[in-house]
PDB file of C-alpha atoms in Angstrom:
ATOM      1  CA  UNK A   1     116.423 146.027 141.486  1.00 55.00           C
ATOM      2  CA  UNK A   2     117.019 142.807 139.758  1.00 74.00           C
ATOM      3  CA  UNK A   3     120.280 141.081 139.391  1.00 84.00           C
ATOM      4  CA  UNK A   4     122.197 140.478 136.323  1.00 93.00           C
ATOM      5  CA  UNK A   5     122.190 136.949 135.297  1.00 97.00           C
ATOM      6  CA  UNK A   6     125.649 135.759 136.391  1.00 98.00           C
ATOM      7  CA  UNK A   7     127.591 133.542 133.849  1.00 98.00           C
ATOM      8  CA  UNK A   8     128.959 129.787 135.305  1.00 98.00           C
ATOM      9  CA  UNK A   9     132.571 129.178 134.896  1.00 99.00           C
ATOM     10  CA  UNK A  10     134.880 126.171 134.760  1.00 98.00           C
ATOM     11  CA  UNK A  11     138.230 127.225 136.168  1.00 98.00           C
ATOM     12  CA  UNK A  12     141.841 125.305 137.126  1.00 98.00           C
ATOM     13  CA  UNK A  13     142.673 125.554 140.304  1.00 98.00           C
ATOM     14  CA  UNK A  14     146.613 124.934 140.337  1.00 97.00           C
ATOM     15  CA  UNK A  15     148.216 122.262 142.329  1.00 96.00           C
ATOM     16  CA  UNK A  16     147.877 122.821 145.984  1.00 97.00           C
ATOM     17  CA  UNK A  17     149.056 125.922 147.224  1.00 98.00           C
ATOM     18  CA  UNK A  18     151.053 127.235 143.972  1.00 98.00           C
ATOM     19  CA  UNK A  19     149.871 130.499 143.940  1.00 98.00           C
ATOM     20  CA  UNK A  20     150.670 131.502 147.410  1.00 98.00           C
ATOM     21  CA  UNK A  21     154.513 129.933 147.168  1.00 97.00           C
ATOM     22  CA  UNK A  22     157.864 130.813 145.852  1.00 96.00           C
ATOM     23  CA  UNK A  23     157.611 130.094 141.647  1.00 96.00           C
ATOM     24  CA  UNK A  24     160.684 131.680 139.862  1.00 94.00           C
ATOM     25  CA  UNK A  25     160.290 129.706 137.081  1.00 95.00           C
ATOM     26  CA  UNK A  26     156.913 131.409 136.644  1.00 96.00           C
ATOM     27  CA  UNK A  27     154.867 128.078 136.203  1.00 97.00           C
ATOM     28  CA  UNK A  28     151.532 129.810 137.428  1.00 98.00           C
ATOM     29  CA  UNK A  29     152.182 133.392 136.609  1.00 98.00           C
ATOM     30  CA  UNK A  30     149.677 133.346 133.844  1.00 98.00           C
ATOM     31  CA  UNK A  31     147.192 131.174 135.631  1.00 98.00           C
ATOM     32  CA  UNK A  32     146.744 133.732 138.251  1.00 98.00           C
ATOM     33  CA  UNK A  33     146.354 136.326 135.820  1.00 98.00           C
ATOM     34  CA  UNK A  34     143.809 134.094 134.818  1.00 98.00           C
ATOM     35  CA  UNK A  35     142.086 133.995 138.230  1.00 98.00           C
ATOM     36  CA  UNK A  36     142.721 137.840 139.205  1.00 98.00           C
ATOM     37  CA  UNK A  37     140.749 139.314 136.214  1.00 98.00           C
ATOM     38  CA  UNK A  38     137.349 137.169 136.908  1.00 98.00           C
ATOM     39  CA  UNK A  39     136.103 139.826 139.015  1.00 98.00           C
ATOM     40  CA  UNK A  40     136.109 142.482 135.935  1.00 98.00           C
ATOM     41  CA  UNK A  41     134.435 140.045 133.269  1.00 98.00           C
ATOM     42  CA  UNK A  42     131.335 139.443 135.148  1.00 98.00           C
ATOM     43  CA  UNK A  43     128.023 142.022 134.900  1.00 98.00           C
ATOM     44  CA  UNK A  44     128.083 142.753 138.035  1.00 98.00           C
ATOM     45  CA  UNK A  45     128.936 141.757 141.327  1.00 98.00           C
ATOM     46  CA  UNK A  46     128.243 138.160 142.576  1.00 98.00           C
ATOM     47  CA  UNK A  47     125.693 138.159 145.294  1.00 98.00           C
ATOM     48  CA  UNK A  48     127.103 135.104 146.199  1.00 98.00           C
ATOM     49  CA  UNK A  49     129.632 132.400 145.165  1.00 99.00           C
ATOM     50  CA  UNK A  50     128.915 128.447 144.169  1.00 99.00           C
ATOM     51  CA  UNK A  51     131.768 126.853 143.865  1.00 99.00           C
ATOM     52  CA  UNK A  52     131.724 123.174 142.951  1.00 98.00           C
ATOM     53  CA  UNK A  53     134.998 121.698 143.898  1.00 98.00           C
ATOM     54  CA  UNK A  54     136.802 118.220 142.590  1.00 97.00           C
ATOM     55  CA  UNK A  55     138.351 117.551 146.139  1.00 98.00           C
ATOM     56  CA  UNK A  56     135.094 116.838 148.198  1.00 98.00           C
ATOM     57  CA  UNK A  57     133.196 113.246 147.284  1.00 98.00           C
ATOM     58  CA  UNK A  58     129.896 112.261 148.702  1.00 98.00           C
ATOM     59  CA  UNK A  59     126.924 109.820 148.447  1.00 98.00           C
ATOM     60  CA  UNK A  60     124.739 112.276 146.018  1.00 98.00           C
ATOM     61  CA  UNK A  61     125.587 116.226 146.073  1.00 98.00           C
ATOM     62  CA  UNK A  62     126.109 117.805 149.802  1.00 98.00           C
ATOM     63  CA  UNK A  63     126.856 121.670 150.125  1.00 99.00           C
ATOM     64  CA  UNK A  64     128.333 123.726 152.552  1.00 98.00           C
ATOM     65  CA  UNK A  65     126.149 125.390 155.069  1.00 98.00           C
ATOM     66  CA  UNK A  66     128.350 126.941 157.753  1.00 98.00           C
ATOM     67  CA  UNK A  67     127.440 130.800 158.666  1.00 98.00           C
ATOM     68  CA  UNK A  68     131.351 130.897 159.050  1.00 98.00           C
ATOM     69  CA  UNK A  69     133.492 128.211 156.825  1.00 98.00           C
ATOM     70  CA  UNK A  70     136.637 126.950 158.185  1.00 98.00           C
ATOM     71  CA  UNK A  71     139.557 125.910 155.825  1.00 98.00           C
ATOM     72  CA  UNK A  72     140.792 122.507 154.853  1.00 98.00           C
ATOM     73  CA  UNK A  73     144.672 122.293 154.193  1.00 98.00           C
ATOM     74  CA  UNK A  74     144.149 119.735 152.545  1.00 97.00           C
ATOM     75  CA  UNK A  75     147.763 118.954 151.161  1.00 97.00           C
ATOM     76  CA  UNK A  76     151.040 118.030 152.361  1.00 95.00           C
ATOM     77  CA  UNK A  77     154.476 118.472 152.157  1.00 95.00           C
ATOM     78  CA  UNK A  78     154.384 122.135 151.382  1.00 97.00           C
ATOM     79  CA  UNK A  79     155.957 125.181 153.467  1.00 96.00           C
ATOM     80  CA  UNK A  80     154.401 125.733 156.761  1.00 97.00           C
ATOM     81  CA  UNK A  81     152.909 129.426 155.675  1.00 97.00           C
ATOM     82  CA  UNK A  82     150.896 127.690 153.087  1.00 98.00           C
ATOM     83  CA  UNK A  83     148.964 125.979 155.780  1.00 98.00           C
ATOM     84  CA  UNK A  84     148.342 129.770 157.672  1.00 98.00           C
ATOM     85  CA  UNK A  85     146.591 131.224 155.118  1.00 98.00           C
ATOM     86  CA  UNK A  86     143.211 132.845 155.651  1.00 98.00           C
ATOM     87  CA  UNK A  87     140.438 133.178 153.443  1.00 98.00           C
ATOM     88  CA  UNK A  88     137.735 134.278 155.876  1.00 97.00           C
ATOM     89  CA  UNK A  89     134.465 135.076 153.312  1.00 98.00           C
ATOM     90  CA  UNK A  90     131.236 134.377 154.946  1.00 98.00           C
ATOM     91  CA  UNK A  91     128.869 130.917 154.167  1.00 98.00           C
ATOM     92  CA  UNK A  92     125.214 131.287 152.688  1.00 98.00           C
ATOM     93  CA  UNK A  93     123.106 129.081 154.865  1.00 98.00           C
ATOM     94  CA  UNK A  94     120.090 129.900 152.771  1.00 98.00           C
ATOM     95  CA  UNK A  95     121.863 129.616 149.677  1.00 98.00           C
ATOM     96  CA  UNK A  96     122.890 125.938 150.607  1.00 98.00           C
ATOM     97  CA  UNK A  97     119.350 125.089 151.668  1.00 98.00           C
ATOM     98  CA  UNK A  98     118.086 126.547 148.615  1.00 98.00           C
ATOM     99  CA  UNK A  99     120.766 124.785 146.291  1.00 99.00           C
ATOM    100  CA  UNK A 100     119.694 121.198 147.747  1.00 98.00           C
ATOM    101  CA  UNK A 101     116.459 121.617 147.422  1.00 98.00           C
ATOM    102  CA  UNK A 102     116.808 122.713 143.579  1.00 98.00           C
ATOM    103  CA  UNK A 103     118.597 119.429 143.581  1.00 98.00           C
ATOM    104  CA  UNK A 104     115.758 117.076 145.251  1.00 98.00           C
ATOM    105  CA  UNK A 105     113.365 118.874 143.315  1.00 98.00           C
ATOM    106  CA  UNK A 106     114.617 117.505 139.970  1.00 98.00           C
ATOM    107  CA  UNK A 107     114.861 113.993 141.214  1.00 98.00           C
ATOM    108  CA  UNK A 108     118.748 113.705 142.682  1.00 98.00           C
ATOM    109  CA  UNK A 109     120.048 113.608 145.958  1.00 98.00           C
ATOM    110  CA  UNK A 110     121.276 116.166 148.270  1.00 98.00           C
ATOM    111  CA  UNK A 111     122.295 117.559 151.623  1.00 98.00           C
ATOM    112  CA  UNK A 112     123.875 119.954 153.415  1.00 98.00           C
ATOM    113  CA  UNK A 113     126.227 119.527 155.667  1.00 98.00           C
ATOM    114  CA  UNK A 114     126.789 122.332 158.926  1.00 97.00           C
ATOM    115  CA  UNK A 115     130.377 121.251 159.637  1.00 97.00           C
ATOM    116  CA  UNK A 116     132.144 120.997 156.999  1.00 98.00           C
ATOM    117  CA  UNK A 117     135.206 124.022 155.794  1.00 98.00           C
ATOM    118  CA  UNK A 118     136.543 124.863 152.050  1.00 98.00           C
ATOM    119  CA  UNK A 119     139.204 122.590 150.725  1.00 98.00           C
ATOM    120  CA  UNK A 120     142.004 124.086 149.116  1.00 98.00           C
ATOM    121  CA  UNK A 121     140.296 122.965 145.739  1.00 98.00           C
ATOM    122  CA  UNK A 122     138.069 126.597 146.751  1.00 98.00           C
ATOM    123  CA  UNK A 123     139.811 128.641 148.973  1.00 98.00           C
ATOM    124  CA  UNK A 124     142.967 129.162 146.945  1.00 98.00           C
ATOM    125  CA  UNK A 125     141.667 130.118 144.061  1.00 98.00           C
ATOM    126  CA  UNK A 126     138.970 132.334 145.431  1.00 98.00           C
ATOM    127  CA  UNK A 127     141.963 134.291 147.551  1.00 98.00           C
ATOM    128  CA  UNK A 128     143.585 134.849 144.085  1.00 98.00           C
ATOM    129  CA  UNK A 129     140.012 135.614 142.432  1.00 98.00           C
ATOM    130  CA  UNK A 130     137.955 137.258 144.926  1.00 98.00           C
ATOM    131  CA  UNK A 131     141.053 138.782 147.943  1.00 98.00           C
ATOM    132  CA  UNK A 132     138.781 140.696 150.153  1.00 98.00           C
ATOM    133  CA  UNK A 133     136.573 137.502 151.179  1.00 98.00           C
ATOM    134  CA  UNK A 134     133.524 139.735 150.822  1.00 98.00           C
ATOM    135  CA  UNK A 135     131.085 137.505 148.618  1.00 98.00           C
ATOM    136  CA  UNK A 136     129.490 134.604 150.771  1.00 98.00           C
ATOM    137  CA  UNK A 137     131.164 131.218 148.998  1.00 98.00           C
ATOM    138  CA  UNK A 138     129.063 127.900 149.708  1.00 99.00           C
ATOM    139  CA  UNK A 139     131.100 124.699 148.443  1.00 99.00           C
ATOM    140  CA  UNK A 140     129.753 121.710 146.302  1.00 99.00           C
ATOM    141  CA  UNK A 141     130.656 118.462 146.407  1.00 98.00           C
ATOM    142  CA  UNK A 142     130.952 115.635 143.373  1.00 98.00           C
ATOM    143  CA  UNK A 143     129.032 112.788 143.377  1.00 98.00           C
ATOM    144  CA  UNK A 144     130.862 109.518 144.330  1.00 98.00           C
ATOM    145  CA  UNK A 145     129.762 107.530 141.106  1.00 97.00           C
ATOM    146  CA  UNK A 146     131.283 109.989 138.959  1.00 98.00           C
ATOM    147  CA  UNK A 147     128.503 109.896 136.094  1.00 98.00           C
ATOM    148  CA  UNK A 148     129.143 112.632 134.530  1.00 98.00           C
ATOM    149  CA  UNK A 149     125.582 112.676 132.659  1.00 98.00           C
ATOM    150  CA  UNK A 150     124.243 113.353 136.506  1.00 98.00           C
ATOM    151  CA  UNK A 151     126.592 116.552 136.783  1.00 98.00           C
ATOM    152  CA  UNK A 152     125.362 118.157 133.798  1.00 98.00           C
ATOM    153  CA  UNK A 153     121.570 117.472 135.310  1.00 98.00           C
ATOM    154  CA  UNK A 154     122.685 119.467 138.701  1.00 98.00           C
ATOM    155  CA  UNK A 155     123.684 121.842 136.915  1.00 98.00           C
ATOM    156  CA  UNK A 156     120.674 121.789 135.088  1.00 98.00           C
ATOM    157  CA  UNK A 157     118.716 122.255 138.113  1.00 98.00           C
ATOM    158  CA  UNK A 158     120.733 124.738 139.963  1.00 99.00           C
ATOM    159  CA  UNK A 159     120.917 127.038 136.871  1.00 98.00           C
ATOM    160  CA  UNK A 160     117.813 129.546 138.177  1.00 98.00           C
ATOM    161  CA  UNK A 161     120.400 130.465 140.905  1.00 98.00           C
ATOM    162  CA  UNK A 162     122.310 132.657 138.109  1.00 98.00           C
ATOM    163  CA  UNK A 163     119.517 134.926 137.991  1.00 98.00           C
ATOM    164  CA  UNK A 164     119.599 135.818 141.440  1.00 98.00           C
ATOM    165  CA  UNK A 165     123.077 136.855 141.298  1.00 98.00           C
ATOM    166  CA  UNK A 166     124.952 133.608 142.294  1.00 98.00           C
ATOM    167  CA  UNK A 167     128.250 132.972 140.091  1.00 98.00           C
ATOM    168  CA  UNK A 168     128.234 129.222 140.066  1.00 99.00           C
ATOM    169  CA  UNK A 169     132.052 128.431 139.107  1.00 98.00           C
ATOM    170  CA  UNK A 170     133.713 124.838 138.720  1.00 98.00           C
ATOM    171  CA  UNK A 171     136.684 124.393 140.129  1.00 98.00           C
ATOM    172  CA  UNK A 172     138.913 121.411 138.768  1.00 98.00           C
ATOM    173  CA  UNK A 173     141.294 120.860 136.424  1.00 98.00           C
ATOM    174  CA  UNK A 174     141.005 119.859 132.490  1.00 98.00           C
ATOM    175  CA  UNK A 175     143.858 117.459 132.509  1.00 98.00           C
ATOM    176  CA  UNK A 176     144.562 116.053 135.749  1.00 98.00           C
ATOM    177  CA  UNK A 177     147.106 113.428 135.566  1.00 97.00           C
ATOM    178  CA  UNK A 178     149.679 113.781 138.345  1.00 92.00           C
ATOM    179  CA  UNK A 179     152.177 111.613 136.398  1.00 91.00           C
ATOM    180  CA  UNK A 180     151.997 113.879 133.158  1.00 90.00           C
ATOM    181  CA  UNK A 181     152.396 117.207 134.559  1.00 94.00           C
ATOM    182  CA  UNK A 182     156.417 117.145 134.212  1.00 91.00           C
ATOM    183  CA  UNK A 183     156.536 114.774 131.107  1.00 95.00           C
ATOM    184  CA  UNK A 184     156.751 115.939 128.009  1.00 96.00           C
ATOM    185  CA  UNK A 185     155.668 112.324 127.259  1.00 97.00           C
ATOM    186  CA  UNK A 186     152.539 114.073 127.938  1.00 97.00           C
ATOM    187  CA  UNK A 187     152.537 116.847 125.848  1.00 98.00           C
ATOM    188  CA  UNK A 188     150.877 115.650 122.609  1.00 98.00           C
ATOM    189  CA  UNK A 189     148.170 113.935 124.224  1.00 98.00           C
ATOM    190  CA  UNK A 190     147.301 116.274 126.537  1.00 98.00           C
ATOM    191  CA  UNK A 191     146.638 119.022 123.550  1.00 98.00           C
ATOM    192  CA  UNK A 192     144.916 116.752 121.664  1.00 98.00           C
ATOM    193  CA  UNK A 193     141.979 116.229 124.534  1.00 98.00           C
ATOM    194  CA  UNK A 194     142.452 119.880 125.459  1.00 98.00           C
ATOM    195  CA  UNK A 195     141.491 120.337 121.345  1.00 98.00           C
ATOM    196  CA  UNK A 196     138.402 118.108 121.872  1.00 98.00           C
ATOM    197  CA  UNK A 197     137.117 119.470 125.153  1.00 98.00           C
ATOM    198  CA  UNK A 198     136.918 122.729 124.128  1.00 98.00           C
ATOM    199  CA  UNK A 199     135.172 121.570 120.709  1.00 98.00           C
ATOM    200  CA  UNK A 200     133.020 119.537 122.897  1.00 98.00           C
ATOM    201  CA  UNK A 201     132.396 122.779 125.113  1.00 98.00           C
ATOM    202  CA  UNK A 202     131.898 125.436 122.164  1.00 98.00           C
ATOM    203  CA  UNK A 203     129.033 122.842 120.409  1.00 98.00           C
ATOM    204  CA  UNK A 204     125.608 123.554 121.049  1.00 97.00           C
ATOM    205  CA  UNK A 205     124.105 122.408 124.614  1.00 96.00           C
ATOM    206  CA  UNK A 206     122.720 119.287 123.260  1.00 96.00           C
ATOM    207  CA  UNK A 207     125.898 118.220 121.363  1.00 98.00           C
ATOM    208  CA  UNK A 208     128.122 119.517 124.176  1.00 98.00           C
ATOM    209  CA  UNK A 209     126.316 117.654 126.777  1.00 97.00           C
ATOM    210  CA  UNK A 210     126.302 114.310 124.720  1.00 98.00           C
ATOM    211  CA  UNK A 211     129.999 114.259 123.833  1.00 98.00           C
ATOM    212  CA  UNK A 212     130.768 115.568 127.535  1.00 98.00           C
ATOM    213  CA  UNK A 213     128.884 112.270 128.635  1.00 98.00           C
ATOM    214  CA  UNK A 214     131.386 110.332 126.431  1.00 98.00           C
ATOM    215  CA  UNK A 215     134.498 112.375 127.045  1.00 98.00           C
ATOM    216  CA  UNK A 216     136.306 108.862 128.195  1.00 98.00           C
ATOM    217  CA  UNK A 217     136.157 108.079 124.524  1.00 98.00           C
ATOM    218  CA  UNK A 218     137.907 111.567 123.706  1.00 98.00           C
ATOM    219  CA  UNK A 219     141.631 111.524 122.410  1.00 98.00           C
ATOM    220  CA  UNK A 220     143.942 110.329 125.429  1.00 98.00           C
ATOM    221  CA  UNK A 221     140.562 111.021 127.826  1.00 98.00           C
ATOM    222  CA  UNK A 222     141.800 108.238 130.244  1.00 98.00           C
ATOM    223  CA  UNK A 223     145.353 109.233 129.368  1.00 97.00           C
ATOM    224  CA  UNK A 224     143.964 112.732 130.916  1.00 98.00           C
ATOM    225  CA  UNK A 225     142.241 112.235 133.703  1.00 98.00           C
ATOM    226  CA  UNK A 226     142.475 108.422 135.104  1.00 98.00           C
ATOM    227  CA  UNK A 227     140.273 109.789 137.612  1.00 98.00           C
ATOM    228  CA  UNK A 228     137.407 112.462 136.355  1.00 98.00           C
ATOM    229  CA  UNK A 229     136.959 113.974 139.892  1.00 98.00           C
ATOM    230  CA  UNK A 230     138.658 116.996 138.555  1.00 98.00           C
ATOM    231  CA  UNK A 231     136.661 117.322 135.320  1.00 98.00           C
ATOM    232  CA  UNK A 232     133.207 116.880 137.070  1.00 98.00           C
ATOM    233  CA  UNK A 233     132.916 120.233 137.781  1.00 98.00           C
ATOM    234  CA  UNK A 234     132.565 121.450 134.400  1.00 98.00           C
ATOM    235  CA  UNK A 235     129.630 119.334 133.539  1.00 98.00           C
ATOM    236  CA  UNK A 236     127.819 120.896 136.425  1.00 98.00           C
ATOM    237  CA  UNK A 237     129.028 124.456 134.788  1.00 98.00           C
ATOM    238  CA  UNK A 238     128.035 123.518 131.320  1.00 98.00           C
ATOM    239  CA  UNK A 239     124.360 122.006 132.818  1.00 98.00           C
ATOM    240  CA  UNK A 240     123.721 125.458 134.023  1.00 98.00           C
ATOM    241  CA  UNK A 241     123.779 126.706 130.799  1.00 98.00           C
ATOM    242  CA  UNK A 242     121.548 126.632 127.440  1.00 97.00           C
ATOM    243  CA  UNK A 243     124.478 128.758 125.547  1.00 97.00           C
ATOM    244  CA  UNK A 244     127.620 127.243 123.525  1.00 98.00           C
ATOM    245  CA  UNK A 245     130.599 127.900 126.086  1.00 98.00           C
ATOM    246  CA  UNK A 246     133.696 129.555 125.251  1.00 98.00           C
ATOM    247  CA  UNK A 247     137.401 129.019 125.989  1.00 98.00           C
ATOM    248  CA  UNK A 248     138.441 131.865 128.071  1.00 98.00           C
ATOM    249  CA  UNK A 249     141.931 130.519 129.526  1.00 98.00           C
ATOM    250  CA  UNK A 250     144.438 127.888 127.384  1.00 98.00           C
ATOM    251  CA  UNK A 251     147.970 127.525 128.391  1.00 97.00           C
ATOM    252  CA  UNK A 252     150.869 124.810 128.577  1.00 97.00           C
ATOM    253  CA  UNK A 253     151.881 124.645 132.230  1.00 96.00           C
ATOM    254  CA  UNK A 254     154.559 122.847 133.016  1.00 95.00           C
ATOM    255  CA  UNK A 255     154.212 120.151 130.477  1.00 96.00           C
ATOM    256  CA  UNK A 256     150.375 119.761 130.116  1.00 97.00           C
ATOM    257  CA  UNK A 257     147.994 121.584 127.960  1.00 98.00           C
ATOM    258  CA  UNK A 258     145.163 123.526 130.948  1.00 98.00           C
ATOM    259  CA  UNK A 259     141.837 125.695 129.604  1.00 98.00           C
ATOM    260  CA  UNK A 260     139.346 126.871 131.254  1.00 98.00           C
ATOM    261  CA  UNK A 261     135.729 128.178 130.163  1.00 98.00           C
ATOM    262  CA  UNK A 262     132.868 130.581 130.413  1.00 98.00           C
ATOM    263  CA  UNK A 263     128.992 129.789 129.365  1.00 98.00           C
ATOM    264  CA  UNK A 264     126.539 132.312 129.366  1.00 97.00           C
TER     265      UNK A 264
END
């Protein structure tokens, strides 16, 4: 029986903990809904989960290959439950080894590393996604030199993965500015990139992947991400795909304009 060909997804994944915390003001209500109804827009079950994640750097790409993950709390200052969750879904050894190689094969660099858990970057947005932990969920890193011409090209090579039945999902955040969540300073400018990414992301894959390459000179592009760890991710999304993408997710949180997309 063959398996679907799984779509590749750029998703946010909150700040820190926020889904698992107190949040009367509703600030990531809609977000989760977001993340919750994944699961019942794909064709069919994920054999497995690739989840590229903005909060792990290395020299070249490195993946995951623990039988059994650990978790990374990888934040502070938040309320000691936050740093008890569990999200216990099995590694993909083979899936890691066969992931790196894809990557060597076209030219780039890559390892896999035995030790290393999920950073909060995938395992709290997964336990909202995917709650029963029952897909296997290998982690990507970014590459250190941040070129984001060299994401789209992983993806690129990785993309014969989605046949097999592997949902390869970018998890980051399409304006990442810690200063501009809360300012309405921020506001305007953060719509106006959030207007161009997703024109850059809808184009076809040879206009999307040039004006992704050159989304510094996008409106208020620095002004959104001073760092693009956070927006790497969705090159390597958009590289796995030969379709125009689509905006599946757009809301103001807090004070900042957030998508987040699907490509077929």
């Amino acid at each position: 029986m063959t398996n679907p060909r799984q779509p590749t997804l750029f998703i946010p994944h909150g700040g820190g903990p926020c889904f698992f915390m107190d949040d009367p003001a509703g600030t990531w209500t809609g977000m989760a809904a977001f993340l919750r109804a994944i699961p019942a827009s794909l064709p069919a079950k994920p054999k497995a989960i690739l989840v590229v994640s903005g909060h792990w750097e290395t020299r070249g790409f490195a993946f995951t290959g623990a039988a059994t993950p650990p978790l990374m709390y990888d934040y502070g200052g938040f309320p000691q439950h936050t740093y008890d969750l569990r999200y216990d879904a099995p590694g993909d050894p083979a899936l890691a080894a066969r992931a790196a190689n894809l990557i060597r094969a076209a030219g780039m660099t890559a390892t896999v590393n035995p030790a290393r858990g999920l950073d909060h970057g995938v395992f709290i947005p997964m336990k909202v996604a995917f709650p029963d932990a029952d897909i296997p969920v290998v982690e990507m890193s970014v590459d250190r030199d941040l070129d984001p011409a060299l994401h789209a090209a992983a993806g690129h090579a990785l993309a014969p993965l989605r046949d097999k039945g592997v949902l390869i999902l970018g998890s980051g955040m399409s304006f990442h500015n810690m200063r501009g969540y809360g300012d309405p300073r921020f506001t305007t400018p953060s719509e106006a990139f959030d207007q161009w990414l997703t024109t850059a992301v809808e184009a076809k894959p040879e206009a999307r992947e040039t004006a992704l390459a050159n989304w510094a000179d996008a409106p208020a592009g620095r002004l959104s991400h001073p760092r693009e760890e956070h927006l790497l991710p969705l090159m390597v999304a958009a590289g796995a795909s030969d379709q125009p993408g689509t905006q599946i997710y757009s809301e103001r949180v807090l004070q900042t304009a957030i998508s987040g997309y699907r490509f077929t």
